[in-house]
Amino acid sequence: DIVMTQSPDSLAVSLGERATINCKSSQSVLYSSNNKNSLVWYQQKPGQPPKVLIYWASTRESGVPDRFSGSGSGTDFTLTISSLQAEDVAVYYCQQYYNIPLTFGGGTKVEIK
Amino acid sequence: EVQLVESGGGLVQPGGSLRLSCAASGFTFSSYYMHWVRQAPGKGPVWVSRINSDGTSTTYADSVKGRFTISRDNAKNTVYLQMNSLRAEDTAVYYCAWFGGGNPYWGQGTLVTVSS
């Protein structure tokens, strides 16, 4: 199984400041056939299903604000919120869909400082 | 617009059974694999099971193997999860998910509570 390790577990950032979340996979999730990384970032608020923010590691989902960006390749990935807004308070998860079983990071709780 | 709508959750006693359904629309259902993912209260999501496009191949997490069965009806655009011998640790919101062309879609989920 591919193990997804997220850091930090929690993060407190001032409004308007940058938030950075890291995700490391135990093996590469890069598909050689399309040269894309099978890595998705979700945002989850209490009582709601996970919401897709970024897929293929760096493709922003339609409707997601451009302050959210994803980067990285192979085994190391980053989700960046360039200017934290109050509505961004949530838990963020990474997940690989390179192979089965699909596996998730442990989550990062983002709060306002 | 892609829609995934789960149903069938509820309260069940340990050892009991439930069948979850997920009705899909907005894409060519019969062409794609489908997944079930669950999330226990206060925990992260965990993958449960997958079925291929024609229903001939299934895969399960070790924690549910032998107790859960995934199936699909392509005429009804629906995927199912039959859950038997339920345990307290199966308590979770169950989501169906489609990974399509690389961007995932999830339903709103259905809550399963296993308790006496």
mmCIF file of C-alpha atoms in Angstrom:
data_model
loop_
_atom_site.group_PDB
_atom_site.id
_atom_site.type_symbol
_atom_site.label_atom_id
_atom_site.label_comp_id
_atom_site.label_asym_id
_atom_site.label_seq_id
_atom_site.Cartn_x
_atom_site.Cartn_y
_atom_site.Cartn_z
ATOM 1 C CA ASP A 1 0.000 0.000 0.000
ATOM 2 C CA ILE A 2 1.127 3.567 -0.665
ATOM 3 C CA VAL A 3 1.445 5.460 2.609
ATOM 4 C CA MET A 4 0.562 9.161 2.474
ATOM 5 C CA THR A 5 2.195 11.297 5.156
ATOM 6 C CA GLN A 6 0.913 14.813 5.692
ATOM 7 C CA SER A 7 2.544 17.589 7.673
ATOM 8 C CA PRO A 8 1.901 19.443 9.834
ATOM 9 C CA ASP A 9 -1.041 17.912 11.704
ATOM 10 C CA SER A 10 -2.345 21.404 12.410
ATOM 11 C CA LEU A 11 -1.535 24.910 11.330
ATOM 12 C CA ALA A 12 -2.559 28.329 12.659
ATOM 13 C CA VAL A 13 -2.113 31.181 10.207
ATOM 14 C CA SER A 14 -3.081 34.849 10.356
ATOM 15 C CA LEU A 15 -5.711 36.118 7.958
ATOM 16 C CA GLY A 16 -4.106 37.091 4.677
ATOM 17 C CA GLU A 17 -0.967 35.066 5.323
ATOM 18 C CA ARG A 18 0.263 31.984 3.452
ATOM 19 C CA ALA A 19 -0.532 28.453 4.561
ATOM 20 C CA THR A 20 1.517 25.510 3.305
ATOM 21 C CA ILE A 21 0.642 21.837 3.716
ATOM 22 C CA ASN A 22 2.956 19.023 2.709
ATOM 23 C CA CYS A 23 2.157 15.500 1.575
ATOM 24 C CA LYS A 24 4.667 12.748 0.952
ATOM 25 C CA SER A 25 3.898 9.394 -0.661
ATOM 26 C CA SER A 26 5.877 6.240 0.098
ATOM 27 C CA GLN A 27 6.308 5.620 -3.629
ATOM 28 C CA SER A 28 5.931 7.656 -6.771
ATOM 29 C CA VAL A 29 2.388 8.383 -7.948
ATOM 30 C CA LEU A 30 3.519 9.647 -11.357
ATOM 31 C CA TYR A 31 1.762 7.911 -14.244
ATOM 32 C CA SER A 32 4.318 7.394 -16.994
ATOM 33 C CA SER A 33 1.543 7.082 -19.600
ATOM 34 C CA ASN A 34 0.366 10.698 -19.226
ATOM 35 C CA ASN A 35 3.168 12.186 -17.096
ATOM 36 C CA LYS A 36 0.631 13.227 -14.465
ATOM 37 C CA ASN A 37 0.717 12.707 -10.718
ATOM 38 C CA SER A 38 -2.326 10.889 -9.334
ATOM 39 C CA LEU A 39 -2.691 13.137 -6.297
ATOM 40 C CA VAL A 40 -5.760 15.036 -5.142
ATOM 41 C CA TRP A 41 -6.233 17.625 -2.398
ATOM 42 C CA TYR A 42 -9.507 17.921 -0.511
ATOM 43 C CA GLN A 43 -10.959 20.476 1.873
ATOM 44 C CA GLN A 44 -13.429 19.248 4.461
ATOM 45 C CA LYS A 45 -15.593 21.305 6.769
ATOM 46 C CA PRO A 46 -17.646 19.806 9.629
ATOM 47 C CA GLY A 47 -20.687 17.900 8.485
ATOM 48 C CA GLN A 48 -19.739 18.118 4.807
ATOM 49 C CA PRO A 49 -18.190 15.646 2.387
ATOM 50 C CA PRO A 50 -14.651 16.270 1.221
ATOM 51 C CA LYS A 51 -14.513 18.920 -1.490
ATOM 52 C CA VAL A 52 -12.031 18.540 -4.328
ATOM 53 C CA LEU A 53 -9.643 21.480 -4.557
ATOM 54 C CA ILE A 54 -6.814 20.189 -6.736
ATOM 55 C CA TYR A 55 -6.413 17.034 -8.838
ATOM 56 C CA TRP A 56 -3.561 15.676 -10.920
ATOM 57 C CA ALA A 57 -1.491 17.358 -8.160
ATOM 58 C CA SER A 58 -1.768 20.830 -9.681
ATOM 59 C CA THR A 59 -5.053 21.204 -11.619
ATOM 60 C CA ARG A 60 -7.471 23.445 -9.772
ATOM 61 C CA GLU A 61 -11.053 22.230 -9.738
ATOM 62 C CA SER A 62 -13.557 24.510 -11.429
ATOM 63 C CA GLY A 63 -14.848 27.162 -9.032
ATOM 64 C CA VAL A 64 -12.010 26.840 -6.546
ATOM 65 C CA PRO A 65 -10.438 30.231 -5.716
ATOM 66 C CA ASP A 66 -7.027 30.814 -7.253
ATOM 67 C CA ARG A 67 -5.481 31.340 -3.829
ATOM 68 C CA PHE A 68 -5.367 27.537 -3.674
ATOM 69 C CA SER A 69 -2.536 25.919 -5.623
ATOM 70 C CA GLY A 70 -0.919 22.519 -5.753
ATOM 71 C CA SER A 71 2.630 21.617 -6.693
ATOM 72 C CA GLY A 72 5.100 18.767 -6.593
ATOM 73 C CA SER A 73 5.828 15.545 -8.434
ATOM 74 C CA GLY A 74 6.776 11.958 -7.769
ATOM 75 C CA THR A 75 6.556 11.611 -3.999
ATOM 76 C CA ASP A 76 6.517 15.157 -2.619
ATOM 77 C CA PHE A 77 3.554 17.486 -2.907
ATOM 78 C CA THR A 78 2.415 20.813 -1.495
ATOM 79 C CA LEU A 79 -0.906 22.590 -1.123
ATOM 80 C CA THR A 80 -0.551 26.352 -0.745
ATOM 81 C CA ILE A 81 -3.202 28.817 0.321
ATOM 82 C CA SER A 82 -1.634 32.107 -0.722
ATOM 83 C CA SER A 83 -3.763 34.406 1.417
ATOM 84 C CA LEU A 84 -5.783 32.665 4.117
ATOM 85 C CA GLN A 85 -9.417 33.675 4.402
ATOM 86 C CA ALA A 86 -11.785 32.934 7.278
ATOM 87 C CA GLU A 87 -13.752 30.502 5.129
ATOM 88 C CA ASP A 88 -10.619 28.388 4.590
ATOM 89 C CA VAL A 89 -10.745 27.044 8.155
ATOM 90 C CA ALA A 90 -11.094 23.315 7.550
ATOM 91 C CA VAL A 91 -9.256 20.016 7.493
ATOM 92 C CA TYR A 92 -7.241 19.323 4.353
ATOM 93 C CA TYR A 93 -6.423 15.849 3.033
ATOM 94 C CA CYS A 94 -4.228 14.554 0.265
ATOM 95 C CA GLN A 95 -5.042 11.265 -1.467
ATOM 96 C CA GLN A 96 -3.343 9.140 -4.090
ATOM 97 C CA TYR A 97 -5.300 7.437 -6.846
ATOM 98 C CA TYR A 98 -2.294 5.811 -8.500
ATOM 99 C CA ASN A 99 -3.258 2.364 -7.292
ATOM 100 C CA ILE A 100 -5.524 0.357 -5.028
ATOM 101 C CA PRO A 101 -6.039 0.705 -2.167
ATOM 102 C CA LEU A 102 -6.633 4.418 -2.554
ATOM 103 C CA THR A 103 -4.944 5.999 0.444
ATOM 104 C CA PHE A 104 -5.270 9.296 2.258
ATOM 105 C CA GLY A 105 -3.011 11.480 4.330
ATOM 106 C CA GLY A 106 -3.871 11.914 7.981
ATOM 107 C CA GLY A 107 -5.212 15.425 7.492
ATOM 108 C CA THR A 108 -4.089 18.928 8.385
ATOM 109 C CA LYS A 109 -6.342 21.168 10.448
ATOM 110 C CA VAL A 110 -6.036 24.804 9.404
ATOM 111 C CA GLU A 111 -7.096 27.496 11.865
ATOM 112 C CA ILE A 112 -6.874 31.256 12.170
ATOM 113 C CA LYS A 113 -4.131 32.622 14.402
ATOM 114 C CA GLU B 1 -23.566 17.726 -14.185
ATOM 115 C CA VAL B 2 -22.203 14.720 -12.347
ATOM 116 C CA GLN B 3 -24.334 13.586 -9.411
ATOM 117 C CA LEU B 4 -23.812 10.724 -6.986
ATOM 118 C CA VAL B 5 -26.609 10.135 -4.492
ATOM 119 C CA GLU B 6 -26.193 7.575 -1.726
ATOM 120 C CA SER B 7 -29.001 6.007 0.262
ATOM 121 C CA GLY B 8 -29.698 3.076 2.553
ATOM 122 C CA GLY B 9 -27.844 4.084 5.687
ATOM 123 C CA GLY B 10 -29.301 3.851 9.169
ATOM 124 C CA LEU B 11 -29.005 2.307 12.601
ATOM 125 C CA VAL B 12 -28.291 -1.412 12.726
ATOM 126 C CA GLN B 13 -27.354 -3.795 15.522
ATOM 127 C CA PRO B 14 -23.977 -5.504 15.623
ATOM 128 C CA GLY B 15 -24.070 -8.567 13.393
ATOM 129 C CA GLY B 16 -26.771 -7.060 11.221
ATOM 130 C CA SER B 17 -26.857 -6.166 7.538
ATOM 131 C CA LEU B 18 -27.496 -3.126 5.359
ATOM 132 C CA ARG B 19 -27.407 -2.470 1.633
ATOM 133 C CA LEU B 20 -26.258 0.922 0.459
ATOM 134 C CA SER B 21 -27.082 2.298 -2.981
ATOM 135 C CA CYS B 22 -25.487 5.038 -5.030
ATOM 136 C CA ALA B 23 -27.380 6.445 -8.006
ATOM 137 C CA ALA B 24 -25.139 8.079 -10.575
ATOM 138 C CA SER B 25 -25.916 10.556 -13.328
ATOM 139 C CA GLY B 26 -24.154 12.999 -15.604
ATOM 140 C CA PHE B 27 -21.566 10.601 -17.034
ATOM 141 C CA THR B 28 -21.434 7.283 -18.889
ATOM 142 C CA PHE B 29 -21.717 5.132 -15.785
ATOM 143 C CA SER B 30 -21.202 1.802 -17.539
ATOM 144 C CA SER B 31 -17.743 2.854 -18.749
ATOM 145 C CA TYR B 32 -16.132 3.503 -15.386
ATOM 146 C CA TYR B 33 -14.932 1.930 -12.171
ATOM 147 C CA MET B 34 -16.761 3.019 -9.019
ATOM 148 C CA HIS B 35 -15.577 3.169 -5.415
ATOM 149 C CA TRP B 36 -16.916 3.236 -1.879
ATOM 150 C CA VAL B 37 -15.067 5.267 0.753
ATOM 151 C CA ARG B 38 -16.016 5.641 4.417
ATOM 152 C CA GLN B 39 -15.235 8.106 7.137
ATOM 153 C CA ALA B 40 -15.692 7.280 10.807
ATOM 154 C CA PRO B 41 -16.652 10.144 13.149
ATOM 155 C CA GLY B 42 -13.676 12.436 13.725
ATOM 156 C CA LYS B 43 -11.397 10.378 11.474
ATOM 157 C CA GLY B 44 -10.054 10.676 7.945
ATOM 158 C CA PRO B 45 -11.532 8.977 4.887
ATOM 159 C CA VAL B 46 -10.689 5.320 4.224
ATOM 160 C CA TRP B 47 -11.150 3.466 0.948
ATOM 161 C CA VAL B 48 -13.488 0.461 1.208
ATOM 162 C CA SER B 49 -14.057 -1.142 -2.178
ATOM 163 C CA ARG B 50 -13.898 -0.830 -5.958
ATOM 164 C CA ILE B 51 -15.752 -2.413 -8.858
ATOM 165 C CA ASN B 52 -14.794 -2.379 -12.510
ATOM 166 C CA SER B 53 -17.016 -1.078 -15.294
ATOM 167 C CA ASP B 54 -18.879 -4.315 -16.073
ATOM 168 C CA GLY B 55 -18.960 -5.658 -12.529
ATOM 169 C CA THR B 56 -16.704 -8.634 -13.166
ATOM 170 C CA SER B 57 -13.849 -7.516 -10.923
ATOM 171 C CA THR B 58 -14.025 -6.288 -7.330
ATOM 172 C CA THR B 59 -11.464 -5.312 -4.716
ATOM 173 C CA TYR B 60 -11.858 -4.757 -0.986
ATOM 174 C CA ALA B 61 -10.012 -3.309 1.960
ATOM 175 C CA ASP B 62 -8.799 -6.009 4.324
ATOM 176 C CA SER B 63 -11.060 -4.640 7.074
ATOM 177 C CA VAL B 64 -14.227 -5.503 5.133
ATOM 178 C CA LYS B 65 -13.139 -8.477 3.006
ATOM 179 C CA GLY B 66 -15.550 -11.393 3.379
ATOM 180 C CA ARG B 67 -18.241 -9.210 4.956
ATOM 181 C CA PHE B 68 -18.976 -6.542 2.317
ATOM 182 C CA THR B 69 -19.921 -7.060 -1.335
ATOM 183 C CA ILE B 70 -19.845 -4.377 -3.998
ATOM 184 C CA SER B 71 -22.011 -4.748 -7.105
ATOM 185 C CA ARG B 72 -23.540 -2.627 -9.820
ATOM 186 C CA ASP B 73 -26.483 -2.431 -12.170
ATOM 187 C CA ASN B 74 -25.459 -0.542 -15.283
ATOM 188 C CA ALA B 75 -29.062 -0.462 -16.540
ATOM 189 C CA LYS B 76 -29.972 1.521 -13.426
ATOM 190 C CA ASN B 77 -26.729 3.516 -13.176
ATOM 191 C CA THR B 78 -26.412 2.324 -9.598
ATOM 192 C CA VAL B 79 -23.637 0.836 -7.490
ATOM 193 C CA TYR B 80 -24.371 -1.073 -4.293
ATOM 194 C CA LEU B 81 -22.572 -2.051 -1.126
ATOM 195 C CA GLN B 82 -23.998 -5.033 0.721
ATOM 196 C CA MET B 83 -22.716 -4.971 4.282
ATOM 197 C CA ASN B 84 -23.060 -8.082 6.441
ATOM 198 C CA SER B 85 -21.817 -9.012 9.920
ATOM 199 C CA LEU B 86 -21.607 -5.348 10.811
ATOM 200 C CA ARG B 87 -19.408 -4.258 13.705
ATOM 201 C CA ALA B 88 -19.270 -1.112 15.808
ATOM 202 C CA GLU B 89 -16.104 -0.105 13.965
ATOM 203 C CA ASP B 90 -18.059 -0.008 10.690
ATOM 204 C CA THR B 91 -19.894 3.076 11.984
ATOM 205 C CA ALA B 92 -19.149 5.812 9.453
ATOM 206 C CA VAL B 93 -20.452 8.000 6.686
ATOM 207 C CA TYR B 94 -20.220 5.981 3.481
ATOM 208 C CA TYR B 95 -19.505 7.799 0.239
ATOM 209 C CA CYS B 96 -19.518 6.544 -3.316
ATOM 210 C CA ALA B 97 -16.874 8.100 -5.519
ATOM 211 C CA TRP B 98 -15.980 8.287 -9.195
ATOM 212 C CA PHE B 99 -12.498 9.182 -10.380
ATOM 213 C CA GLY B 100 -13.468 9.659 -13.986
ATOM 214 C CA GLY B 101 -10.819 11.349 -16.050
ATOM 215 C CA GLY B 102 -8.693 12.085 -13.022
ATOM 216 C CA ASN B 103 -10.857 14.538 -11.122
ATOM 217 C CA PRO B 104 -12.807 12.867 -8.330
ATOM 218 C CA TYR B 105 -16.514 13.219 -7.635
ATOM 219 C CA TRP B 106 -18.057 12.221 -4.315
ATOM 220 C CA GLY B 107 -21.626 11.932 -3.178
ATOM 221 C CA GLN B 108 -22.991 13.553 -0.024
ATOM 222 C CA GLY B 109 -22.710 10.287 1.890
ATOM 223 C CA THR B 110 -25.028 8.126 3.956
ATOM 224 C CA LEU B 111 -24.529 7.491 7.674
ATOM 225 C CA VAL B 112 -24.298 3.953 8.980
ATOM 226 C CA THR B 113 -24.443 3.507 12.743
ATOM 227 C CA VAL B 114 -23.786 0.084 14.235
ATOM 228 C CA SER B 115 -24.950 -0.011 17.820
ATOM 229 C CA SER B 116 -27.114 -2.024 20.167
#
